[in-house]
Every structure is written in C-alpha cells, then in structure tokens.
Coordinates of C-alpha atoms and ligand atoms in Angstrom, one line a residue:
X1 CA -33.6 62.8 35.7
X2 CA -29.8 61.7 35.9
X3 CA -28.2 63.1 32.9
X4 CA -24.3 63.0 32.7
X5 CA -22.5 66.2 32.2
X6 CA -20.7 65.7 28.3
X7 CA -17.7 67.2 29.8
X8 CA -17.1 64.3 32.2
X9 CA -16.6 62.0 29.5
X10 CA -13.2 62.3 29.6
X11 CA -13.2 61.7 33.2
X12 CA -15.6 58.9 33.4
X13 CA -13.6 57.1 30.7
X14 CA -10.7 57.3 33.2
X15 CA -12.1 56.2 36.2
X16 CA -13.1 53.0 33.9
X17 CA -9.9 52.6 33.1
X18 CA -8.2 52.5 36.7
X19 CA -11.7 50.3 37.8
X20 CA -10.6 48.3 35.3
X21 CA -6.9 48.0 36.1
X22 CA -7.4 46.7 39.5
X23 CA -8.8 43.6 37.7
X24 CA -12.3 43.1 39.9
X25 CA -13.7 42.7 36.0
X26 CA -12.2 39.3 36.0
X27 CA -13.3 37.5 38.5
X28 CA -16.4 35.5 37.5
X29 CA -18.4 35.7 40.6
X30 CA -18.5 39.2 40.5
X31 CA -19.7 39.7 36.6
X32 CA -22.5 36.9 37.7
X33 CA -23.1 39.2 40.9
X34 CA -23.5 42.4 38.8
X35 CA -25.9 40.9 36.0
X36 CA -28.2 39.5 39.2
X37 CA -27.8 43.1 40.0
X38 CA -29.4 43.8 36.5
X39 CA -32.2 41.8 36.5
X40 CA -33.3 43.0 39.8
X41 CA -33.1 46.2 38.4
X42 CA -35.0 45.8 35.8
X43 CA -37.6 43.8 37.8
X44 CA -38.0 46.8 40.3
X45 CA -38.2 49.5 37.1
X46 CA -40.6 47.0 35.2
X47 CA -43.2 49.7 35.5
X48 CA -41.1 52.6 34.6
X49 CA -39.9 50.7 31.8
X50 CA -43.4 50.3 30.3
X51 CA -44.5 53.7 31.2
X52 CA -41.3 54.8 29.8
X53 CA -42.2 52.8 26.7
X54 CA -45.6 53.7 26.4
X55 CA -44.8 57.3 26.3
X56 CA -42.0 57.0 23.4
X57 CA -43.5 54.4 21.5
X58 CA -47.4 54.0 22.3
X59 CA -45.7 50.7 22.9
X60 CA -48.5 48.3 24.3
X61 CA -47.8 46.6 27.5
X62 CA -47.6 42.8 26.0
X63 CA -45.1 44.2 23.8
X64 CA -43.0 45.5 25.6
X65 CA -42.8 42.5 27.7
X66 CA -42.2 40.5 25.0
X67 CA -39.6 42.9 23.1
X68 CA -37.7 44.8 26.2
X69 CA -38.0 43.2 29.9
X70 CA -37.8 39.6 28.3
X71 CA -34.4 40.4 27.7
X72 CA -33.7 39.1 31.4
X73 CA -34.4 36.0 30.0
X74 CA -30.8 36.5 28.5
X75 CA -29.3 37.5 31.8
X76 CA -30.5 34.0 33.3
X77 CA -29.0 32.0 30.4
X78 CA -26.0 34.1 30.8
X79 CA -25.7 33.2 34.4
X80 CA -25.7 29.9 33.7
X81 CA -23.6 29.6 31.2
X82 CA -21.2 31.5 32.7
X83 CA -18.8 29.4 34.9
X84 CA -18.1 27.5 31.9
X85 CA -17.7 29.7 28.8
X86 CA -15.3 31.9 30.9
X87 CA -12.7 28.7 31.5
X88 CA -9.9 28.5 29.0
X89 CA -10.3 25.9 26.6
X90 CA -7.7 22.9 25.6
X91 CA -6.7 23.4 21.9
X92 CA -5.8 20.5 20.1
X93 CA -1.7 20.1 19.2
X94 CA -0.8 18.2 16.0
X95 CA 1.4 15.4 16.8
X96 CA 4.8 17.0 15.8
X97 CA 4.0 19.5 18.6
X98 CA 4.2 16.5 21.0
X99 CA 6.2 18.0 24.2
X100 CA 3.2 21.7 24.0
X101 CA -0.2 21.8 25.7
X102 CA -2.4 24.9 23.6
X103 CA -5.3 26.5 25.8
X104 CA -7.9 29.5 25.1
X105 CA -8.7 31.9 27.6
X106 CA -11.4 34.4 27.0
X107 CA -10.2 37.5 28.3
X108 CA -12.0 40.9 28.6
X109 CA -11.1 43.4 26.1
X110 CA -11.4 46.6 28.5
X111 CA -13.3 49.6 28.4
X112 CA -16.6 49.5 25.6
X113 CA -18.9 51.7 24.1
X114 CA -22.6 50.8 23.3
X115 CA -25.0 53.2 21.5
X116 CA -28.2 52.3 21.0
X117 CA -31.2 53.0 18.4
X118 CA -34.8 54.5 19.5
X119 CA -36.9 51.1 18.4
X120 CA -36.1 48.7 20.9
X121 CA -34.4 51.4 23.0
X122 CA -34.2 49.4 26.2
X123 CA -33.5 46.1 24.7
X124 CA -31.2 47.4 22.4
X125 CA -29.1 49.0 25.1
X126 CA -29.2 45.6 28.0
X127 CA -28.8 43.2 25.7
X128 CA -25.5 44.1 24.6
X129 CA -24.6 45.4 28.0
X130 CA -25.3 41.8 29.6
X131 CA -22.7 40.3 26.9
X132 CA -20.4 43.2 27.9
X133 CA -20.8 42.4 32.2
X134 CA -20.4 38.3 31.1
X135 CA -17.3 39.1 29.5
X136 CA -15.5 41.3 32.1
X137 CA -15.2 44.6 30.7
X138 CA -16.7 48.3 31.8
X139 CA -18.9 49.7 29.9
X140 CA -20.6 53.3 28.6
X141 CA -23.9 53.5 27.3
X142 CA -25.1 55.6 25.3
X143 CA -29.1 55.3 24.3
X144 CA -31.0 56.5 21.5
X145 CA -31.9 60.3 22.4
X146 CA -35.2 60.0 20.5
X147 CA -37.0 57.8 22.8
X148 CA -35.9 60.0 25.6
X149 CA -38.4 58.9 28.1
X150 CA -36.3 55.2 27.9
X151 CA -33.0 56.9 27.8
X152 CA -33.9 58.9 30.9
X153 CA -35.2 55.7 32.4
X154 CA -31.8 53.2 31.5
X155 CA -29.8 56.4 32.8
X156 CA -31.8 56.2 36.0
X157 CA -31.4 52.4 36.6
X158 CA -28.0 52.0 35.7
X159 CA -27.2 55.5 38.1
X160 CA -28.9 54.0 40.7
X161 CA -27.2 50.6 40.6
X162 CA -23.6 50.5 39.4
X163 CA -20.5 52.4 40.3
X164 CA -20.2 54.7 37.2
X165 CA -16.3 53.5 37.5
X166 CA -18.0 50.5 36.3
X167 CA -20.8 51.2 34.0
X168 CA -22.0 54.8 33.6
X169 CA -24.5 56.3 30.7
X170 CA -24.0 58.9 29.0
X171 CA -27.7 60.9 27.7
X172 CA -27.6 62.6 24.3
X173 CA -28.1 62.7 21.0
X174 CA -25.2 63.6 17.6
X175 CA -23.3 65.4 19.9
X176 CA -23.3 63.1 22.4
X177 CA -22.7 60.0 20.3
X178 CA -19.6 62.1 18.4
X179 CA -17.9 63.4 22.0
X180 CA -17.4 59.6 23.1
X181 CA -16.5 58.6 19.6
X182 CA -13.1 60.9 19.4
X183 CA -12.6 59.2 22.9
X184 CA -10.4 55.5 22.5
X185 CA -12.5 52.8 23.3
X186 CA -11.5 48.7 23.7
X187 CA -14.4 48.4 21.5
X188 CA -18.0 49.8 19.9
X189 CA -21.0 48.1 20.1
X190 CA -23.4 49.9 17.4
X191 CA -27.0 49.1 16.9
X192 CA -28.6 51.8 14.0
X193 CA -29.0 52.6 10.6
X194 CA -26.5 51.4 7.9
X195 CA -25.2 55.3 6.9
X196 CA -24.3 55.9 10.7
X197 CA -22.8 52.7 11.1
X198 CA -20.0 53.9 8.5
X199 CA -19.1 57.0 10.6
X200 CA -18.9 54.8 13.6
X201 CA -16.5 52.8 11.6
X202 CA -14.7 55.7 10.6
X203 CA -14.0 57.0 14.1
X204 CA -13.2 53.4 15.2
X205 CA -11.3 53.4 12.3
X206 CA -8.6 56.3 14.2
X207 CA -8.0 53.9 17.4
X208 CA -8.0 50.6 15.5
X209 CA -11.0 50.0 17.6
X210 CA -12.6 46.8 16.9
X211 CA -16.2 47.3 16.1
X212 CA -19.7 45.4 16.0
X213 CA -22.4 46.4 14.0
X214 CA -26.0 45.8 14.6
X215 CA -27.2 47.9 11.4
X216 CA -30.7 47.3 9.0
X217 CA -31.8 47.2 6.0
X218 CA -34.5 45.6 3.7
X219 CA -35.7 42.0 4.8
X220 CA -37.9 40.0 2.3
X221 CA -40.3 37.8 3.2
X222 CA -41.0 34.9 0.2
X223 CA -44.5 33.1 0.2
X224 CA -45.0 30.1 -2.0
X225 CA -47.9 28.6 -2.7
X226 CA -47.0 25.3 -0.3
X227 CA -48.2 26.6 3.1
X228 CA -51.2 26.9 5.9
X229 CA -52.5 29.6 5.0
X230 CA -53.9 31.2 8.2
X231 CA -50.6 30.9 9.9
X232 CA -48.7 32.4 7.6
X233 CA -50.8 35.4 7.1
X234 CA -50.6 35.8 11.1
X235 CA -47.2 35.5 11.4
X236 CA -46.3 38.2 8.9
X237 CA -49.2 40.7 10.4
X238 CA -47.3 40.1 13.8
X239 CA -43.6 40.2 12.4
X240 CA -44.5 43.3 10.3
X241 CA -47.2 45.5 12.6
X242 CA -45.7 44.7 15.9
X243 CA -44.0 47.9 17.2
X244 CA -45.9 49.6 14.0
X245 CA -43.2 47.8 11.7
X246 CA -39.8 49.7 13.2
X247 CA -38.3 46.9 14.1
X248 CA -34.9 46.1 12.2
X249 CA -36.5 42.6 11.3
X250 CA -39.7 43.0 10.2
X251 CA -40.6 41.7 6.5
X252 CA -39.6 44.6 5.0
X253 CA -41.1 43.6 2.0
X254 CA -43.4 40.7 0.7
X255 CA -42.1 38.4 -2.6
X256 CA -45.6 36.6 -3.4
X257 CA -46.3 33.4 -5.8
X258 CA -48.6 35.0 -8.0
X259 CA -51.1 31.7 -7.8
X260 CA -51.3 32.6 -4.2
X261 CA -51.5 36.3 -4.0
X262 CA -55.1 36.8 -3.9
X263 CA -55.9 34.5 -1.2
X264 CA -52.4 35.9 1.2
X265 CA -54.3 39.6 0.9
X266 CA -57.5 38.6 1.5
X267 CA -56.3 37.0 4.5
X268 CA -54.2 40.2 5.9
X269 CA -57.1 42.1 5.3
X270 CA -59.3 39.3 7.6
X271 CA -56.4 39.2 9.9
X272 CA -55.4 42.9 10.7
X273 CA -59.5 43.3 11.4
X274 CA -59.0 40.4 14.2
X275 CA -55.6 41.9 16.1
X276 CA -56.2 45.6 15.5
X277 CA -60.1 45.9 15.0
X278 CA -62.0 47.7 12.3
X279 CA -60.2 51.1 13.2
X280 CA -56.3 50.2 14.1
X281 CA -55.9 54.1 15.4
X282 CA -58.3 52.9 18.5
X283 CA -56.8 49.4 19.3
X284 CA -54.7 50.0 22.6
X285 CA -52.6 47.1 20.8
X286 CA -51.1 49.1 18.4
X287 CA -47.9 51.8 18.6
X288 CA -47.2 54.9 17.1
X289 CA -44.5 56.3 15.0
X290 CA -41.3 57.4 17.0
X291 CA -41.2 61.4 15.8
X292 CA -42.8 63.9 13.2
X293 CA -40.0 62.9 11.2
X294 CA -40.1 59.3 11.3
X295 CA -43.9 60.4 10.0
X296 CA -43.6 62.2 7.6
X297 CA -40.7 59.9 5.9
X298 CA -43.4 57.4 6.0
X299 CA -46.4 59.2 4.8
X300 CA -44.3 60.3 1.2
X301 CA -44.1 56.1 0.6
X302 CA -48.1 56.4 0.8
X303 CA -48.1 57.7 -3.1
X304 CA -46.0 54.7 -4.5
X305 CA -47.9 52.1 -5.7
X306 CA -51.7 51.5 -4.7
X307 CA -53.1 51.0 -1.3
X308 CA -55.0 48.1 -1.2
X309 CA -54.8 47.7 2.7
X310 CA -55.3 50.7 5.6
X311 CA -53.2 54.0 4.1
X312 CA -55.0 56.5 6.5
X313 CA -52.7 58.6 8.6
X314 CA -53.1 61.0 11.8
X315 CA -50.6 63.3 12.2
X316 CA -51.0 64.7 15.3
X317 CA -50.9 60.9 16.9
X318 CA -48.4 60.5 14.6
X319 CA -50.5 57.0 13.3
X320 CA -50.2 55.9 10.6
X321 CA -52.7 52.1 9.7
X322 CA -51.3 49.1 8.8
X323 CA -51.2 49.4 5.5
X324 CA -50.6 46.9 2.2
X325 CA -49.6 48.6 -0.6
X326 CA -49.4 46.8 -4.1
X327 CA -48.2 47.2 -8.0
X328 CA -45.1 49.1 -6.9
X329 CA -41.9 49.5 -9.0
X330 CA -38.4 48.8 -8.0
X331 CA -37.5 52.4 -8.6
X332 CA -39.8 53.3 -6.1
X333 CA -38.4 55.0 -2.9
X334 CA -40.4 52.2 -0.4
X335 CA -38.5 49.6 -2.7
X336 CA -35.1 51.5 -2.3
X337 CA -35.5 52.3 1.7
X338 CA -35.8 50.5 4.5
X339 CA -39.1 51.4 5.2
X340 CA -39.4 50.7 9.4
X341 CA -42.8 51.7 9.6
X342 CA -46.1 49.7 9.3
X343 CA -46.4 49.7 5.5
X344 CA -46.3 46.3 3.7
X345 CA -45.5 46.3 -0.4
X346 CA -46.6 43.2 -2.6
X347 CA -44.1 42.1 -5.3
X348 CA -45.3 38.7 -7.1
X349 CA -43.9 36.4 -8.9
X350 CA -44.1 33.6 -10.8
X351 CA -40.8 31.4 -10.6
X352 CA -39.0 31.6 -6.9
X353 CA -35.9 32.4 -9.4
X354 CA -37.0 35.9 -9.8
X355 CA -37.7 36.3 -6.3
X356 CA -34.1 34.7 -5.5
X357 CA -32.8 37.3 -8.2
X358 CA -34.3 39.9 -6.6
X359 CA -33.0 39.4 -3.2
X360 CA -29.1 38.9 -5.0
X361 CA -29.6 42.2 -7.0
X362 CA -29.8 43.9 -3.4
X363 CA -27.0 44.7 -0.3
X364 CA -27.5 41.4 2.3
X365 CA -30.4 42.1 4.2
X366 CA -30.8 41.5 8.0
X367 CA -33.4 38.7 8.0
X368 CA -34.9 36.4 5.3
X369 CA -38.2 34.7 5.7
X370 CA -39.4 31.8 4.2
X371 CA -42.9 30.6 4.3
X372 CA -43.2 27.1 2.4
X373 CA -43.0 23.2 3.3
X374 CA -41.3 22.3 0.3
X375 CA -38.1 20.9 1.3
X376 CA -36.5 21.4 -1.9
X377 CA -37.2 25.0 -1.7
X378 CA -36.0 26.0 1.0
X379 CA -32.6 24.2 0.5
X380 CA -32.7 26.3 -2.7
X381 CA -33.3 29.6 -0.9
X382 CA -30.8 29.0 1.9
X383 CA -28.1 28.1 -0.7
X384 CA -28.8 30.8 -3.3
X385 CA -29.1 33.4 -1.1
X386 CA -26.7 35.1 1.7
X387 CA -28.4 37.2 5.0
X388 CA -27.8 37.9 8.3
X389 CA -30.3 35.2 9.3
X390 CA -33.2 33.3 8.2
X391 CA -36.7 32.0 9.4
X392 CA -38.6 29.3 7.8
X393 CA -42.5 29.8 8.2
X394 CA -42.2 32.6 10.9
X395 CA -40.9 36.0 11.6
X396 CA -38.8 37.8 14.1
X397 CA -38.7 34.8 16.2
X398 CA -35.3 34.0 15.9
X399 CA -33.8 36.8 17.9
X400 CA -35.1 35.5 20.8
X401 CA -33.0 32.2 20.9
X402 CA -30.2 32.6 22.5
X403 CA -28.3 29.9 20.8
X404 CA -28.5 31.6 18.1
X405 CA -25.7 34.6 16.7
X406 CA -27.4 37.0 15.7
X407 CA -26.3 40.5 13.7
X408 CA -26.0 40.9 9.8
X409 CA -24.0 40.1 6.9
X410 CA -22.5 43.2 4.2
X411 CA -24.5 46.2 4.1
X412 CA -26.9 44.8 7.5
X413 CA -23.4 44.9 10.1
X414 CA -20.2 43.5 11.5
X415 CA -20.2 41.0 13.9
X416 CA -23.2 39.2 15.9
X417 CA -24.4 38.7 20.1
X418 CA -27.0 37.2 22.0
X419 CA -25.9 34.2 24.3
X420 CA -22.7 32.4 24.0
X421 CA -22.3 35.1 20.5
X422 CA -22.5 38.2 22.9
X423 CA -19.9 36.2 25.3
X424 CA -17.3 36.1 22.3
X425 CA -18.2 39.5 20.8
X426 CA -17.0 41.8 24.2
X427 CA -14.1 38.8 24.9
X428 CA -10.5 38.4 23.3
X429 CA -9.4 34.7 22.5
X430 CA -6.1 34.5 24.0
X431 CA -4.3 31.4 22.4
X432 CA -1.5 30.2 24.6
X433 CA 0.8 27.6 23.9
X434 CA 3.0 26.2 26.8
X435 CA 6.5 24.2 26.2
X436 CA 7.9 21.5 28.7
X437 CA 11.8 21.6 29.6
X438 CA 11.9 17.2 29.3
X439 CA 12.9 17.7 25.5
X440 CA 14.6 19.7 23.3
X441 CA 14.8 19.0 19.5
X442 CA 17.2 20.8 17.2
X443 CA 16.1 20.6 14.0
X444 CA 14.6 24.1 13.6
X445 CA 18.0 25.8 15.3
X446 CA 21.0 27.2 12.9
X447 CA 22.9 25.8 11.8
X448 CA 20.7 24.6 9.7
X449 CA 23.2 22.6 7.1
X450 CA 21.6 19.1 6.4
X451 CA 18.5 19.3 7.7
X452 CA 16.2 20.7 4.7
X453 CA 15.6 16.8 4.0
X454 CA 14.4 16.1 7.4
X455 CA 12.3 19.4 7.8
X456 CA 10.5 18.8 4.3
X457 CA 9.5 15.2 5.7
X458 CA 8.4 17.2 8.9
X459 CA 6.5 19.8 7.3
X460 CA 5.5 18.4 4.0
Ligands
LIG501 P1 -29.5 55.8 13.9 O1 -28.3 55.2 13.2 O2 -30.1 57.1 13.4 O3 -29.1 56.1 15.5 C1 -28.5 55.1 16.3 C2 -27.6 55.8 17.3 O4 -26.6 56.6 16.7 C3 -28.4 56.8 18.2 O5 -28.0 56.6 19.6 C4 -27.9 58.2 17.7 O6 -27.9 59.1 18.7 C5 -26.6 57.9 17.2 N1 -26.2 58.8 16.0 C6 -27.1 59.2 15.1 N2 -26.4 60.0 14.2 C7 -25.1 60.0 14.6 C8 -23.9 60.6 14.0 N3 -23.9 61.3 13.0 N4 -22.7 60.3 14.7 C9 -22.7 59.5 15.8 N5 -23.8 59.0 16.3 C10 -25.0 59.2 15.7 O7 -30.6 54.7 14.0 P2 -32.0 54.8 14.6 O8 -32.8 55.7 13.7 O9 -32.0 55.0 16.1 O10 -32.5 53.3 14.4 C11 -33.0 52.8 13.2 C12 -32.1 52.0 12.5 O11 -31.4 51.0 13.3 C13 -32.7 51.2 11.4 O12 -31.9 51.2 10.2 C14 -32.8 49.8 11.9 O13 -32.9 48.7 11.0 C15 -31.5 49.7 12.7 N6 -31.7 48.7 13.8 C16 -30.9 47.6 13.7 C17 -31.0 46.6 14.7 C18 -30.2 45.4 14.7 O14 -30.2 44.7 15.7 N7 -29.5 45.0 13.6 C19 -31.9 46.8 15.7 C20 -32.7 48.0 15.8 C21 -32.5 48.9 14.8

C-alpha cells in the first residue's frame, strides 16, 4: 500500500508548485504524453481495479467496466481533441476597434485539488484528473476513504506512474480532506454530498479559490402514460438498481400518471425477476451497500410508506433488495433525502402540473428524466422546470457523452466537466487584445473639450 504521509502535504504542494514553474505543464505534447500514460495505467490495473471494486462495492464486473475503466474512453476523446481546444482562439472586434486583433488562450490555472466520493470512487477521481492533465495543471488527489480498497488502488497507479511533483495522492478520510483544504490551491474539484460541498466552499472561500462542485441530491423520474412500456420499465430498473442505486443520478424518485401506475409496477416487478432473479441477494449482478452506516440509513426509509416491491435486508452482507415502496408522504424522510440506495418510492399523479409543481417546490436536482413521446410535453417539462441535466426516455446515459457538460444547477453543484466542459473547468480564458502602431486616434485622450458630440455618435 502507498499511503502519503499527511505531514508531506505541505511539501508535496511545493514541489508542484516549482514543477509547475518550470512550465513543462504547458506544452501540449507532453499533457497528451501523460494522459497516454493514464490509460495504460489503467489498462495494466484493469484487474486490480475490478478486484478493487468488487471488494468495496460487490460491484459486478460489467459494471464496473461500464461505470469506472470506460472512463478511458474520455482520455481518447481528450487526446484528440486536444491540439485544437488548447490553441488560442480569434475573438471577434466591433468595427470601431478596427486597428486591434482579440485572441483567447486557455491557460492552465496551476496547482488543483480533487476529492472524490466512495460510489464511483475510481471514476470519480480520473475523470476529473484527465480534464485537469488536458488543461496543463498539477494535480492532488484525494479519494473517498470509504472505498479504501480503490483509494489504495488509485494511490498505487498514480505512485507508480507519475512524478509526485506532478500528480501525487493523498489517502485519507476528514482529516485528510481538511489538512489539504487549509492548504491554497489554484482550484477544488469536489464530487460529494451537498452539506460537504458548503464546507469545501467555505475553505475555498479563505484563498478566493475558484471551486467546482459535483454535489447530489434528489432526481425525479416523470412517466406519462405516452410510452413503450417495456423499455421504460428497463431503463429505470437499470438507472435506479445499477451500483444498488448510489449513484448521484439514479431516479431518485418516480412521478407516475395515475392511469399508468398499475401497469409501470407490474412491469418492475416482471423486470427486476429477469436482471436480478427470484432472490436479488444471490444474483452475482447485483452490489452491496458501501458501509454499516450507509445501511442502516437505508433500512430506517424501509418503514415509510408500503413495500410493494423486495424490502428484505441482510445486514451482515450489508444487502438490502431492490425495493418499490409506495403511498408515501412528502414529509416522509425517503421524500426529504437523497436516498442513494436501491429503494424506489411511487408518487402519482394525475395532471403533469402537479408533478412539475412538485419538482419546483424542491432545490434543483442533479438529473431529470422524462419518459413520454409526447412532444408537447416534454417542451413543457424542459421549459418549466430547471436541473442540472435531463434525459428523455432513458436514465444515467447522458454522463457518458462527452459532448455533453455535465454537473448540477443550485443546491446539485457549481460548475460542470466531461470532454471539452472538463477542458474549460481546470483552464483560465485569457482574453488578449493586441494594438498596431499604423494609427493613432485621439478622441478618447484629454483634453477632451469638444469631443462629447463625436464620442456619443461613437458610442451611442
Ligand atoms: P461526502 O460528501 O461524504 O464525501 C466526499 C469526499 O469528501 C470524501 O473524499 C470525504 O473524505 C470528504 N469529506 C467528507 N467529510 C468531509 C469534511 N467534513 N471536510 C472535508 N472533506 C470531507 O460524499 P460521499 O458520501 O462520498 O458521496 C455521496 C454523495 O456524493 C451523494 O450526495 C451523491 O449524490 C454525491 N455524488 C455526486 C456526484 C456528481 O457527479 N454530481 C457523483 C457521485 C456522488
């Protein structure tokens, strides 16, 4: 195990500093050299990763393919990208700024902090690290201590393969987390719960720190009565059981059209038996929760409402069933948290205006899904509604396009990555604007007696 003493942060912090003095950071070759360095990293580790996975999570292999190593998926789109988003770009110059030429150039912001969460601990962690390499700074990691197998893993890897001058990771949990925080960083990438993300604001807050924040929170899922039926009720059960519901996008919650409520249970029922079997606890496809805590903040949402789906729990696996729970209140504490675990509450109703109420009456969530054809109702719910992000007639899918920014909106985070997004989000847009020595127009030079008139006609 490669752990990092938490007395060295101090030191590390430094050496990142003078690594990044000496300006190797911005030359674009070498950023694309050290993210080819991180995929074959994380090719070599692919095993380690899973295992690593397996032991934290109970995180089935096909998932964690899907959700953790695909993220060098991002690292080839990077690398191709690269050349180009990195060149300063022409700004446009109004015509009474005839004699400038304006340009953009992306330039690297320094030294940055990311701290990860336990869900999607190695994703969580690379993802934002591959915007951080693109961009040109150094980097400290900082994964979530509660799936220590991956920390100890990511630790390993990055030990192994980069200069710690360059990108070092530091293991630990509060502590940990609170030692680099009184340290000043260029900037802190955050991906956790809502109530940490305001004390990472806080400390950033001392150092003017800029800060993104990848943060949760509760993501309806609407289903009207215009949809196919099977589909639907297959891409929730994924969105929602995958990772045994803690992931920060999962349908948090589903908002039903009455007229259809009956047949979208029935079919979860049919469909949970087809991925997970008659006994979820003995599919090999099916995680566990992250610790006894996690557990037993889970189990206390079994008494609100009524179970209509799974509810059976084993502690000692920490297991918990996918489980559909209907008639619960609003008051109820599986309505007030986020509940990132693999229980599903029902809420119906019978004009998509309560449902669109609902939503507004709550802080922005993360993700909003959609199931419906009907065009006019989904140009209702995408004006009437704000979130982080939305998916018509799927779930969770839209993280994985890299196209597309992703992060939250109010209470769900600051800021956004993936792709081009994660380019911009560890980058600072310098504007310049560059004057020619052919011309030099008096008008805006004292004195200025008489030339108001002319400068109204200029500027008006
Ligand atoms: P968390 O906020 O408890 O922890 C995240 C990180 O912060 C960990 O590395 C932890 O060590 C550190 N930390 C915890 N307490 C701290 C403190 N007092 N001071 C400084 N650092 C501290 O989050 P979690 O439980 O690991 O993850 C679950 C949450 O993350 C959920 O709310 C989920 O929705 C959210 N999440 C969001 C995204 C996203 O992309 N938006 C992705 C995954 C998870």
């Amino acid at each position: 195990m490669i752990t990092t003493e938490l007395s060295n942060v101090g030191n590390i912090l430094h050496n990142q500093r003078e690594f990044f003095q000496t300006g190797k950071t911005k030359d674009v070759n070498f950023r694309i050299e050290q993210l080819q360095n991180l995929k074959q990293a994380i090719i070599k580790y692919e095993k380690s990763i899973v295992e690593a996975l397996q032991a934290d999570l109970h995180k089935p292999e096909v998932e964690t393919y899907i959700t953790e190593i695909s993220v060098v998926k991002e690292i080839d789109y990077t690398i191709k990208h690269l050349q180009n988003w990195s060149k300063p770009k022409k700004a446009a110059v109004s015509w009474d700024f005839f004699s400038y030429s304006a340009k953009i150039y992306p330039e690297p912001l320094g030294v940055v902090l990311i701290i990860g969460p336990w869900n999607y601990p190695f994703q969580l962690i690379i993802s934002p690290l591959i915007g951080a390499i693109a961009a040109g700074n150094c980097a400290i990691i900082k994964p979530s201590e509660i799936a220590s197998h991956t920390s100890h893993i990511i630790a390993e890897i990055i030990a192994k393969h980069f200069d710690p001058a360059y990108i070092a990771v530091v293991e630990g949990g509060v502590e940990a987390s609170q030692k680099l925080l009184a340290e000043k960083f260029d900037h802190i990438f955050f991906t956790g719960g809502t109530a940490v993300g305001k004390i990472i604001m806080s400390a950033a807050a001392k150092y003017l720190t800029p800060v993104t924040l990848e943060l949760g929170g509760k993501s309806p899922c609407i289903v009207d009565t215009d949809i196919n039926l099977e589909h639907t009720v297959r891409r929730i059960t994924w969105g929602k059981f995958i990772n045994a519901g803690q992931t920060c996008v999962a349908p948090d919650y589903l908002l039903v059209n009455k007229k259809i409520k009956k047949d979208l249970i029935d079919g979860l029922e049919k469909n949970l038996k087809e991925f997970y079997g008659d006994n979820p606890i003995n599919s090999p496809d099916y995680a566990r929760i992250i610790s006894e805590k996690h557990f037993d903040r889970l189990v206390s949402f079994l008494k609100d409402g009524k179970v209509i789906i799974g509810g059976k729990t084993q502690p000692s696996e920490r297991y918990i069933a996918p489980t559909v729970i209907d008639n619960v209140s609003l008051e109820d504490s599986v309505m007030q948290e986020e509940i990132f675990g693999p229980i599903l509450p029902i809420i119906e109703y019978t004009d998509i205006a309560e449902a669109i109420a609902l939503i507004n009456s709550r802080p922005k969530p993360l993700a909003l899904y959609l199931f419906s054809q009907d065009k006019n109702l989904q140009k209702r719910v995408l004006q009437q509604t704000s979130s982080g992000g939305v998916c018509i007639n799927d779930t969770v899918m839209q993280v994985g396009v890299s196209s597309l920014p992703f992060g939250g909106v109010g209470d769900s985070g600051i800021g956004n990555y993936h792709g081009k997004a994660s380019f911009d989000t560890f980058s600072h847009k310098k504007s310049v604007l560059q004057n020619s020595f052919w011309l030099d127009l008096k008008w805006r030079y004292a004195p200025y007696q008489g030339k108001l008139p002319f400068i109204k006609k200029l500027l008006g």
